[in-house]
XYZ file of C-alpha atoms in Angstrom:
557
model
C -0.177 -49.755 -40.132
C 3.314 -47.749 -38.845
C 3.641 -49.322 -35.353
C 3.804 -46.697 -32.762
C 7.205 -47.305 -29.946
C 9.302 -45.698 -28.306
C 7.768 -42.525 -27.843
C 9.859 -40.625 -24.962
C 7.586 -37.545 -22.953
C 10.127 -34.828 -22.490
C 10.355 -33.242 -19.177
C 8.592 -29.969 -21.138
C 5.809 -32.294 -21.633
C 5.550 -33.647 -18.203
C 5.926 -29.735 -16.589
C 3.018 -28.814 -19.030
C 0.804 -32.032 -18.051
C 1.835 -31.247 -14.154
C 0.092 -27.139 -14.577
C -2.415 -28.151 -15.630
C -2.823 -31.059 -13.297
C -2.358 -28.205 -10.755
C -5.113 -26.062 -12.374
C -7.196 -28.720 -12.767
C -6.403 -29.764 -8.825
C -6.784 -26.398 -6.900
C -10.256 -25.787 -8.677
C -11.544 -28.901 -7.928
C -10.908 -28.473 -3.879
C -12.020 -24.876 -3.707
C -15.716 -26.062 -5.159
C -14.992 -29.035 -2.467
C -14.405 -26.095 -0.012
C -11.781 -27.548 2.347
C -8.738 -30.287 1.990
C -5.801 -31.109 3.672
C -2.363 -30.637 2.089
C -0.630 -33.301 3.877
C -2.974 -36.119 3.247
C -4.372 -37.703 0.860
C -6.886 -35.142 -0.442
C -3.582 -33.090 -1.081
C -1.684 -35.738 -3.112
C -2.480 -34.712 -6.278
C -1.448 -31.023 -5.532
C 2.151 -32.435 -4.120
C 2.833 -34.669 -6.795
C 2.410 -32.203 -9.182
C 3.880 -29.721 -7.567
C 7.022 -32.453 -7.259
C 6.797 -32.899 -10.872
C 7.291 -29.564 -11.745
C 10.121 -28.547 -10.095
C 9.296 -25.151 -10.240
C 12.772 -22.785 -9.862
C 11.683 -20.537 -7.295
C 11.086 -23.653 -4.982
C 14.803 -24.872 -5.429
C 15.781 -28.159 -4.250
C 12.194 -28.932 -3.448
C 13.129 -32.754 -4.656
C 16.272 -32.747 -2.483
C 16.235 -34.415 0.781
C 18.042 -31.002 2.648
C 15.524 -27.967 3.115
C 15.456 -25.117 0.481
C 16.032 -22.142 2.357
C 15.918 -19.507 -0.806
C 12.483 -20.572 -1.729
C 11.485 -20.710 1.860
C 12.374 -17.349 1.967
C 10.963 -16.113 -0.640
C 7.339 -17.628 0.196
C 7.720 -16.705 4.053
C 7.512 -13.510 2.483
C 4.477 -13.577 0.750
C 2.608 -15.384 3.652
C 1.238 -13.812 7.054
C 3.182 -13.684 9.977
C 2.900 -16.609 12.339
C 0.952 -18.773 9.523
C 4.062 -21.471 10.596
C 2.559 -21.876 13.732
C -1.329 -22.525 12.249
C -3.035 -25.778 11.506
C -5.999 -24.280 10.435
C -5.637 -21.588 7.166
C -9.002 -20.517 6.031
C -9.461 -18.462 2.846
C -11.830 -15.610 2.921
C -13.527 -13.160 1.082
C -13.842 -9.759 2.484
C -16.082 -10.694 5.455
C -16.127 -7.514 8.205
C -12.656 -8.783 9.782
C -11.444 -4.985 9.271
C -13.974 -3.644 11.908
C -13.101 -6.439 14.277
C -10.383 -6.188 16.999
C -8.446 -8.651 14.983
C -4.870 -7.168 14.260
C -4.493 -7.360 10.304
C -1.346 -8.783 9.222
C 0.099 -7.436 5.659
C 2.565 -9.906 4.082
C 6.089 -7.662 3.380
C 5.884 -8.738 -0.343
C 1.906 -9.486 -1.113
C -1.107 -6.918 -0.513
C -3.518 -9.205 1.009
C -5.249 -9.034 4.757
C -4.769 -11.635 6.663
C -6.046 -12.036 10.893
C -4.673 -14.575 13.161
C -8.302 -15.754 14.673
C -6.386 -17.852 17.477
C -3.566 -19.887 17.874
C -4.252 -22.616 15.326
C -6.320 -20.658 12.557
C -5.177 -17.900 10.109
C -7.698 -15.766 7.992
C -6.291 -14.709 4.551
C -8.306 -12.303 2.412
C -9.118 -13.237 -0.991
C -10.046 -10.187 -3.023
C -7.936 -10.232 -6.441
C -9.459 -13.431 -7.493
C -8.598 -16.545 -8.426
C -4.462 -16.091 -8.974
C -4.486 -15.335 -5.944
C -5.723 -18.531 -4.278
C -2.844 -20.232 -6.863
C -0.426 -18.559 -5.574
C -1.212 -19.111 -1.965
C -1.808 -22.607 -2.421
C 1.390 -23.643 -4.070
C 3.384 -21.472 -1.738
C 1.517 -23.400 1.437
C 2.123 -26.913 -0.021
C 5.916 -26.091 -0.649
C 6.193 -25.215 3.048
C 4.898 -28.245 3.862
C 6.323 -30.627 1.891
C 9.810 -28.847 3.572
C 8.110 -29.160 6.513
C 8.169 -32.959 6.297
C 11.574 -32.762 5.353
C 12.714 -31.624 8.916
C 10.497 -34.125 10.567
C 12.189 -37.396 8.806
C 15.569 -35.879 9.993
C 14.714 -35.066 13.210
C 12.482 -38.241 14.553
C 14.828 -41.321 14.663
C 12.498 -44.464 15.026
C 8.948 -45.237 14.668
C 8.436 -45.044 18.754
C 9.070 -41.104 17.931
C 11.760 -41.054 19.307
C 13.453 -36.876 18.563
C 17.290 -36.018 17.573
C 19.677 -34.107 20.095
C 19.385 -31.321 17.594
C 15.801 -30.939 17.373
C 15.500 -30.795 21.632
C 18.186 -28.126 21.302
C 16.275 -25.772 18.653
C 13.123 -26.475 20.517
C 15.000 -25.243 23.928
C 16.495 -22.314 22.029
C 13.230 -21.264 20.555
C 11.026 -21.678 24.212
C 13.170 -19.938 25.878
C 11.607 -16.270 26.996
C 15.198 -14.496 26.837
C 16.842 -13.056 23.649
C 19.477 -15.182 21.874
C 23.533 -13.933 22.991
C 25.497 -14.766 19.582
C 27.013 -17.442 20.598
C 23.762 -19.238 21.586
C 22.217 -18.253 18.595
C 25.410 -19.555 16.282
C 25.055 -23.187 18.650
C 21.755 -23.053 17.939
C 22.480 -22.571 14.273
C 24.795 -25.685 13.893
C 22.023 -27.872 15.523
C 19.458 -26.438 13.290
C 22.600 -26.757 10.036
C 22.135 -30.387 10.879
C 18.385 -30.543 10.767
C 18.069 -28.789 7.231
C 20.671 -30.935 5.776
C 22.621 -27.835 5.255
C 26.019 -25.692 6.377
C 26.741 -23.690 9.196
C 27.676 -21.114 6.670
C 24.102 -21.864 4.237
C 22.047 -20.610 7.265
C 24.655 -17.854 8.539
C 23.653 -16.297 5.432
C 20.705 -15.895 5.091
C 19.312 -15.733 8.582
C 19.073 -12.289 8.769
C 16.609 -12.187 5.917
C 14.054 -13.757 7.682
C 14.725 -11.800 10.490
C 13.129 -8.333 11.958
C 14.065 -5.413 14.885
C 11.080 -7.256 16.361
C 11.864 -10.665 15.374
C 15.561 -11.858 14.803
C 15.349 -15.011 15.347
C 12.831 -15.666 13.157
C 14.173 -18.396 11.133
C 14.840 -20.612 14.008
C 10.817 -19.951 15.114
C 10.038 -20.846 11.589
C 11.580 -24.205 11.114
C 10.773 -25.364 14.808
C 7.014 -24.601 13.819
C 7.135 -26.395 10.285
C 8.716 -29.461 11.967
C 6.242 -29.594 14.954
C 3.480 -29.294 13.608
C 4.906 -31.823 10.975
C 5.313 -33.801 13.831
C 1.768 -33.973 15.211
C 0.077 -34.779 11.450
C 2.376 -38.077 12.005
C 2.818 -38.666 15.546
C -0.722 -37.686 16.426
C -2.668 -37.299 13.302
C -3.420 -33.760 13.778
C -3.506 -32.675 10.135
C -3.326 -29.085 9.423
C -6.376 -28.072 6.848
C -7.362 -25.289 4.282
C -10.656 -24.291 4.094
C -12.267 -21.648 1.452
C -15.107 -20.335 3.194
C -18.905 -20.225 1.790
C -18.518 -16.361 0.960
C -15.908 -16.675 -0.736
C -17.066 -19.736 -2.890
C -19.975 -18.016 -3.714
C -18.691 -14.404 -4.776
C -15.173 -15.845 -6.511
C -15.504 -15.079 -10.459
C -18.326 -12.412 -10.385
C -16.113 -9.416 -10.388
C -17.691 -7.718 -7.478
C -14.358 -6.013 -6.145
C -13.867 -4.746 -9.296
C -17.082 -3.228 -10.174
C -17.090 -1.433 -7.314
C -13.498 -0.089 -8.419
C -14.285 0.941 -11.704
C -17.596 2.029 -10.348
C -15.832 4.918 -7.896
C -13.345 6.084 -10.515
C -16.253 6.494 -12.670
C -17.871 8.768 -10.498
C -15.161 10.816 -9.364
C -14.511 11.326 -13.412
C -18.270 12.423 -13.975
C -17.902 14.643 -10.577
C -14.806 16.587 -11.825
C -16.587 16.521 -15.341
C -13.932 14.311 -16.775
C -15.964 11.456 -18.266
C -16.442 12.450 -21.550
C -13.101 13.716 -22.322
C -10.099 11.450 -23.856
C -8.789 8.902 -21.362
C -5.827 6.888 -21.479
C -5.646 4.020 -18.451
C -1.865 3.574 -17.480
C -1.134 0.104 -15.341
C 1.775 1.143 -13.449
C 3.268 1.843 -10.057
C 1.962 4.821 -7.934
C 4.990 6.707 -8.486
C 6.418 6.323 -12.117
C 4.134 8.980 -13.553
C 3.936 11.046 -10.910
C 7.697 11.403 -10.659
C 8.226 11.191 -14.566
C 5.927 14.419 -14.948
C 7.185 16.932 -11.963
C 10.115 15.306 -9.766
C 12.769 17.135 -12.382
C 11.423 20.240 -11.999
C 10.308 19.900 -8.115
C 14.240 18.821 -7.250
C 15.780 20.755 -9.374
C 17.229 23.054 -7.116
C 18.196 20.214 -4.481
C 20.027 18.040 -7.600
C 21.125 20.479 -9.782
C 23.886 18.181 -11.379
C 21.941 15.427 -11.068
C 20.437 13.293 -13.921
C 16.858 12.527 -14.114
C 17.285 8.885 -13.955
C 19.853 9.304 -10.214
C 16.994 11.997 -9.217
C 14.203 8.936 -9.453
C 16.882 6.471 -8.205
C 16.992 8.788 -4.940
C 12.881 9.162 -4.506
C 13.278 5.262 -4.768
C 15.001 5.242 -1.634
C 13.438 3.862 1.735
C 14.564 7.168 3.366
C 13.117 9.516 0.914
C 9.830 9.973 2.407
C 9.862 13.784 2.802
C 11.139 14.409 -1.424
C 8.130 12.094 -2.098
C 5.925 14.075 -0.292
C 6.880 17.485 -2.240
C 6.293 15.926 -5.506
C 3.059 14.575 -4.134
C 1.760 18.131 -3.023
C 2.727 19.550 -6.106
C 1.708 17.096 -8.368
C -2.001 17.373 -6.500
C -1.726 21.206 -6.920
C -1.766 20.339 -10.835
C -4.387 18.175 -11.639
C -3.449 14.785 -9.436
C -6.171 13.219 -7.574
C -5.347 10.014 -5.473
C -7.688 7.352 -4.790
C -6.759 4.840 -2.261
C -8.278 1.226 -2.652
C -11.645 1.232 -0.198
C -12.913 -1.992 -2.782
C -10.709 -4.504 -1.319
C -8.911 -5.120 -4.828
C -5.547 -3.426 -3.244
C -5.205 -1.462 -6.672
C -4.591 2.248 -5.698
C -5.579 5.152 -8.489
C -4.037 8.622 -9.797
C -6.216 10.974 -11.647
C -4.121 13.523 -14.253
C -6.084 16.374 -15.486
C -3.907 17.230 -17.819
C -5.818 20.602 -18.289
C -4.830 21.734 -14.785
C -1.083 20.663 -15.667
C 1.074 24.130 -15.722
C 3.580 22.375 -18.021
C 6.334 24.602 -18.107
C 6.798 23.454 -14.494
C 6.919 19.440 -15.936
C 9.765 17.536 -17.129
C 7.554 18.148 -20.502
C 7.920 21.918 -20.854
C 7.366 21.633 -24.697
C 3.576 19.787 -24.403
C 0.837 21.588 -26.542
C -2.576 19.754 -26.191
C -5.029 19.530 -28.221
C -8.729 21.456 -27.580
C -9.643 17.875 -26.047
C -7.273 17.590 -23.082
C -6.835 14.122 -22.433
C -7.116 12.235 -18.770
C -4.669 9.951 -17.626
C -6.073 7.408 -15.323
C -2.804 5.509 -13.427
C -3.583 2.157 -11.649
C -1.814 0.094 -9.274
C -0.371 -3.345 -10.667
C -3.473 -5.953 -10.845
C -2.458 -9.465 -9.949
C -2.765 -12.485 -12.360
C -6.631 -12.440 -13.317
C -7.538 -9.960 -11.535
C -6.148 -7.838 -14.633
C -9.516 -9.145 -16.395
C -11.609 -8.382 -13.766
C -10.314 -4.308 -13.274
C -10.341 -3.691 -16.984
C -13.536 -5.387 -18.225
C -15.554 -3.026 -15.168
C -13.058 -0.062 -16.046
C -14.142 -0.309 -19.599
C -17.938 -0.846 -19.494
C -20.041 2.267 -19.741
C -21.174 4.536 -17.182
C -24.424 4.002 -15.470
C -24.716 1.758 -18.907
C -25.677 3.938 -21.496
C -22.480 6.774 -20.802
C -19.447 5.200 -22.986
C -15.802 6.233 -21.932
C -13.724 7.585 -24.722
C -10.735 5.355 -24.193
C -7.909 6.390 -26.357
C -5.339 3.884 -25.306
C -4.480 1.109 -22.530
C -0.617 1.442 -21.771
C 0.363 -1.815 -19.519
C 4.179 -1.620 -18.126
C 5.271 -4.411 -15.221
C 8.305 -6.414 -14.554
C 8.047 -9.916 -15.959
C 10.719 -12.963 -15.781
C 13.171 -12.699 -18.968
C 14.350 -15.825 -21.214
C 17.678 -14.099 -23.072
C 19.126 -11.194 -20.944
C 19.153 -10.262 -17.826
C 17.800 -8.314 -14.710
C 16.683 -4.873 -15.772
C 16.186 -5.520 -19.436
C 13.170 -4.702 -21.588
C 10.697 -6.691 -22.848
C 8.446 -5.416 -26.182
C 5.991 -8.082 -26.721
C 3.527 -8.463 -29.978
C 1.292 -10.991 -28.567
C 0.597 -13.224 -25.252
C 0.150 -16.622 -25.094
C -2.074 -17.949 -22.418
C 0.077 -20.577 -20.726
C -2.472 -24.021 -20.108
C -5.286 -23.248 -22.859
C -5.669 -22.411 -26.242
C -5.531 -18.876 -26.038
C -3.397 -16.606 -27.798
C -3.604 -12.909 -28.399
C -1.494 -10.595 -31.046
C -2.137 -7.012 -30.966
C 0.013 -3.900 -32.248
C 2.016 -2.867 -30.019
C 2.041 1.466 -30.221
C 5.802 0.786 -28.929
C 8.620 -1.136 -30.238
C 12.325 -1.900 -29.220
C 13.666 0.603 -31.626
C 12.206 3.315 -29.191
C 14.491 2.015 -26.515
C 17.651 1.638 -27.884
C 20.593 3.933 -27.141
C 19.974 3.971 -23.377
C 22.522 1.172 -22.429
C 19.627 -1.581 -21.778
C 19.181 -4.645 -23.846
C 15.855 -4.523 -25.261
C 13.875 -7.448 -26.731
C 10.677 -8.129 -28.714
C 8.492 -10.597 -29.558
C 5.763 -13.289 -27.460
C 5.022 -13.563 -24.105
C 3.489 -15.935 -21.987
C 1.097 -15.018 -19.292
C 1.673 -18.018 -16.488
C -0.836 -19.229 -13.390
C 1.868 -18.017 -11.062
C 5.712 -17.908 -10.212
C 5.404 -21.702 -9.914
C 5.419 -21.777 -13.845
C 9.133 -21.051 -13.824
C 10.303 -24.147 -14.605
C 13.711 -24.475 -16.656
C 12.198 -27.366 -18.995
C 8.669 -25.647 -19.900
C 10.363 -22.150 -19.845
C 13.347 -23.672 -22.549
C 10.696 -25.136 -24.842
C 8.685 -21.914 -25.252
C 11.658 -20.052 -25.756
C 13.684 -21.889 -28.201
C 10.708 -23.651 -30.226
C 8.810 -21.712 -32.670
C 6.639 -20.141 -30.452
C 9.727 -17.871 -29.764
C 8.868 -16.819 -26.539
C 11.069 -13.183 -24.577
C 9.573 -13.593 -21.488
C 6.702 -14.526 -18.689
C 4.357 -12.822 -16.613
C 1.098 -12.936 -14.943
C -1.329 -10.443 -16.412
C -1.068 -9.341 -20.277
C -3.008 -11.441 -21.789
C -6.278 -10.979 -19.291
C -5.845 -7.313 -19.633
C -5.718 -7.885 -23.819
C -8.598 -10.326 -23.576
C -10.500 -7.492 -21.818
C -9.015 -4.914 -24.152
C -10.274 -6.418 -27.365
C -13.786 -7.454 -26.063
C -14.634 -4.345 -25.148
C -13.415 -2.574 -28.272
C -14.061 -5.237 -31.178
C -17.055 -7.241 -29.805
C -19.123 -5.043 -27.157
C -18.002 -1.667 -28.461
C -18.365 0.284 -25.369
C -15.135 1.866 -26.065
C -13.561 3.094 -29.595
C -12.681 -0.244 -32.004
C -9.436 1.726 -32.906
C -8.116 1.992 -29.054
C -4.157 2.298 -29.124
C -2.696 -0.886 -26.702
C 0.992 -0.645 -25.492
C 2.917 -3.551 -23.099
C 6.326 -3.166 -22.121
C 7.960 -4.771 -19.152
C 11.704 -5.088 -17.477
C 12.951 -7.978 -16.297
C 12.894 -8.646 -12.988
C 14.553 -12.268 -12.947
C 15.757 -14.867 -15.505
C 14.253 -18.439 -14.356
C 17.115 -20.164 -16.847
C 19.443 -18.524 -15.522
C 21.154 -20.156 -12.042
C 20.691 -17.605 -8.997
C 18.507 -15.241 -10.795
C 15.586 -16.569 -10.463
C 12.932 -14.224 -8.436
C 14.358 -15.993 -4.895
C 17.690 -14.985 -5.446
C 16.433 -11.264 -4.531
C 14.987 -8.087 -5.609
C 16.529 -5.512 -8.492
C 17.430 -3.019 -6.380
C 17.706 0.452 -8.027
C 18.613 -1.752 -11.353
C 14.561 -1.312 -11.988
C 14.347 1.989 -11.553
C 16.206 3.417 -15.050
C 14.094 0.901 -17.478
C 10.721 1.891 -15.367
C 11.244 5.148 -15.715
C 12.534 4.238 -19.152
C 9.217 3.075 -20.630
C 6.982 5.538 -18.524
C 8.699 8.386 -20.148
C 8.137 6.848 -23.461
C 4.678 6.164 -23.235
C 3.754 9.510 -21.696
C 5.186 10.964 -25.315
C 3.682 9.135 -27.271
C 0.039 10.517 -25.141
C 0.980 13.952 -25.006
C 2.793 13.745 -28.044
């Protein structure tokens, strides 16, 4: 018998065994219904977390505070949550006809109420990536959080810095800041994090607000306080999932009453037997793609298509948005904004009602069958299963939809290239199980060349979250054989819904036309572009429009 030594576990293998440790963690304490991440009911979620090393966290190993991945979760969690012990995750439970203020993340669609000063509701309503997402982002704050507090308390007695009683008097005080308090306050708070005058100077506006700005400073006095009290006075803060929640998670009741409404406003415009083609995009791409030319025209006459959407991206183009709004709605454009609590807004195209001379498709000749484009907002992670399995069942159960294709375009982290690239995949792996799923793709990277944008096919891998981006993991599934472009969080639970519905259940046509393309948005291997180093910018906006355009040929075509 070959004697078995030696054997080394790569750090690809340890990231892999760490998700799915993860997986395996944050299921078990939702059915347990409440934990807390600081002690020892939380350990497993830390160390794994630890283990990973995801990018977006940073230096989340590192003894000084991250501030880049602090920003970028601060973003995607309520206002004030800093200051909460309690968290509690909820379902959608009446708190919108309370007096309860909701608070709207800047970079996440969820609800979220602050109940009182120690507890923070957060809406869960787009299933189960959501409470992923949430939970690694609240156990990265807090492991940071305990950062600050072994810099700032100086014996067992508890005995607190000279730079901590300065940021605490800074951030108590009732007036606003002058600069050159603020910049003292910055060097006490420089020494706290472990970091430079200069490291905080720079980003401190970013967490900042008209309202607020300040911010930072109110943000890493909280973290360290209440960081403080789980040690000093064992006042651990705790995340519960409440019993609603528990009990409706997985049964797709957000998203049956989605599908459910766009059904109906399809049979009462007498659209539900005609040929419809379901478009996952932005609210904007199609709408803009089909009028904006024409509607601007006269106001950009030497203007390019692509700098005409590059100005309706603008934050101060409200009023152009609006006049492509009205006219789209004058031909054939319904809106439907989300009343189901999945956040997923929806555009109706009746392309019948489309005068198409006045569309940046002048040359369109339809069929006697006028198709129906149905646009919806971007799902998030499983949620994508959820919308298009109800989307895809049949009316009232016995009243099939004629679904003609599924067209699926997002931004998704890149593994060769770079920001604003495009991604043409021909199957998606599912990241932490068995699951894999090739298709053929109705578009390819031939379509896109010519346009000055790298373009690149082949696998992706659909991930739990952002906290998949981890160099090691990511640099196995791209240079192995499993040859992997790129990561996001939805493709393959929208082809998983896709293909049951069409090969197994049948409620829609077996021969159903599929099309993914996405642009990158970041590149994880790549140092300071990972999704914390900041947005695109109006680098998104020529491949979006790019592969809207090109998909809206091939339906009209």
């Amino acid at each position: 018998m070959t004697e078995t030594k030696n054997l080394k576990i790569t750090r690809a293998q340890e990231s892999s065994a760490a998700i799915e440790k993860m997986y395996i963690t944050m299921r078990h304490l939702f059915n347990r219904g409440f934990y807390k991440p600081m002690g020892i009911s939380g350990d497993s979620l830390r160390e794994a977390l630890l283990a990973l090393r995801p990018e977006i966290y940073g230096h989340i190993v590192d003894e000084k505070v991250e501030l880049k991945g602090l920003l970028y979760v601060i973003e995607r969690l309520p206002m004030g949550i800093e200051e909460c012990r309690f968290i509690n995750l909820t379902s959608h439970e009446g708190y919108d006809k309370s007096h309860f203020k909701v608070i709207i993340p800047p970079k996440r669609r969820r609800n979220c109420y602050r109940i009182d000063d120690d507890l923070m509701h957060i809406e869960i309503t787009r299933g189960r990536s959501d409470i992923y997402d949430i939970l690694t982002h609240l156990t990265f704050i807090f492991i940071e959080s305990h950062k600050i507090r072994h810099r700032v308390t100086l014996d067992e007695g508890g005995e607190i810095s000279r730079d901590w009683e300065k940021l605490e008097q800074a951030v108590t005080q009732k007036k606003k800041l002058s600069l050159i308090e603020r910049e003292k306050t910055i060097s006490h708070t420089a020494n706290i994090l472990g970091r430079t005058f200069e490291d905080i100077s720079d980003i401190y506006d970013a967490f900042g607000s008209i309202a607020a700005p300040d911010r930072f400073l109110h943000i890493i006095y909280w973290l360290g306080k209440l960081a403080i009290s789980e040690v000093a006075e064992d006042k651990k803060r705790t995340i519960t999932f409440s019993p609603i929640l528990r009990e409706r998670l997985g049964h797709h009741i957000h998203g049956e009453i989605w599908a459910t409404r766009i059904k109906e406003v399809l049979k009462t415009n007498a659209l539900l037997h005609r040929p419809i083609h379901v478009i996952s995009a932005n609210m904007h791409s199609v709408m803009n793609s089909l009028f904006a030319t024409y509607v601007l025209k006269s106001k950009f006459k030497d203007h390019s298509d692509f700098s005409i959407y590059e100005e309706l991206s603008k934050s101060d183009a409200g009023d152009l948005r609006r006049k492509v709004e009205e006219h789209a709605e004058k031909n054939g454009m319904l809106f439907l904004p989300d009343t189901s609590g999945t956040n997923i807004d929806v555009q109706i195209f009746d392309t019948a009602k489309i005068d198409w001379s006045h569309t940046s498709f002048p040359d369109t000749i339809l069929g006697e069958q006028k198709p129906v484009l149905i646009v919806m907002d971007y799902a998030f992670g499983e949620q994508a299963y959820e919308t298009i399995d109800e989307l895809l069942k049949p009316y009232k159960k016995d009243v099939f939809l004629n679904v003609a294709s599924v067209s699926i375009m997002g931004k998704a982290g890149i593994l060769e290239g770079g920001k604003g690239d495009i991604m043409i995949p021909n199957a998606h792996i599912n990241e932490g199980t068995a699951d894999n799923y090739y298709f053929e793709n109705e578009l390819t990277a031939c379509m896109f060349e010519g346009n000055g944008i790298s373009v690149y096919s082949g696998p992706m891998v659909t991930v739990l979250g952002t906290s998949l981006q981890n160099r090691d993991l990511l640099k196995f599934f791209h240079e192995s054989t499993w040859g992997v472009i790129g990561l996001e969080m939805e493709g393959s639970h929208y082809q998983k819904a896709i293909q049951s519905a069409s090969k197994i259940r049948k409620s829609i046509p077996k021969d159903v036309k599929v099309r993914y393309a996405y642009y990158a948005s970041d590149n994880p291997l790549e140092t300071g572009s990972t999704l914390a180093s900041g947005g695109l910018g109006t680098t998104g906006v020529k491949p979006t429009y790019l592969i809207t355009i090109k998909i809206l040929e091939q339906i009209l075509r």
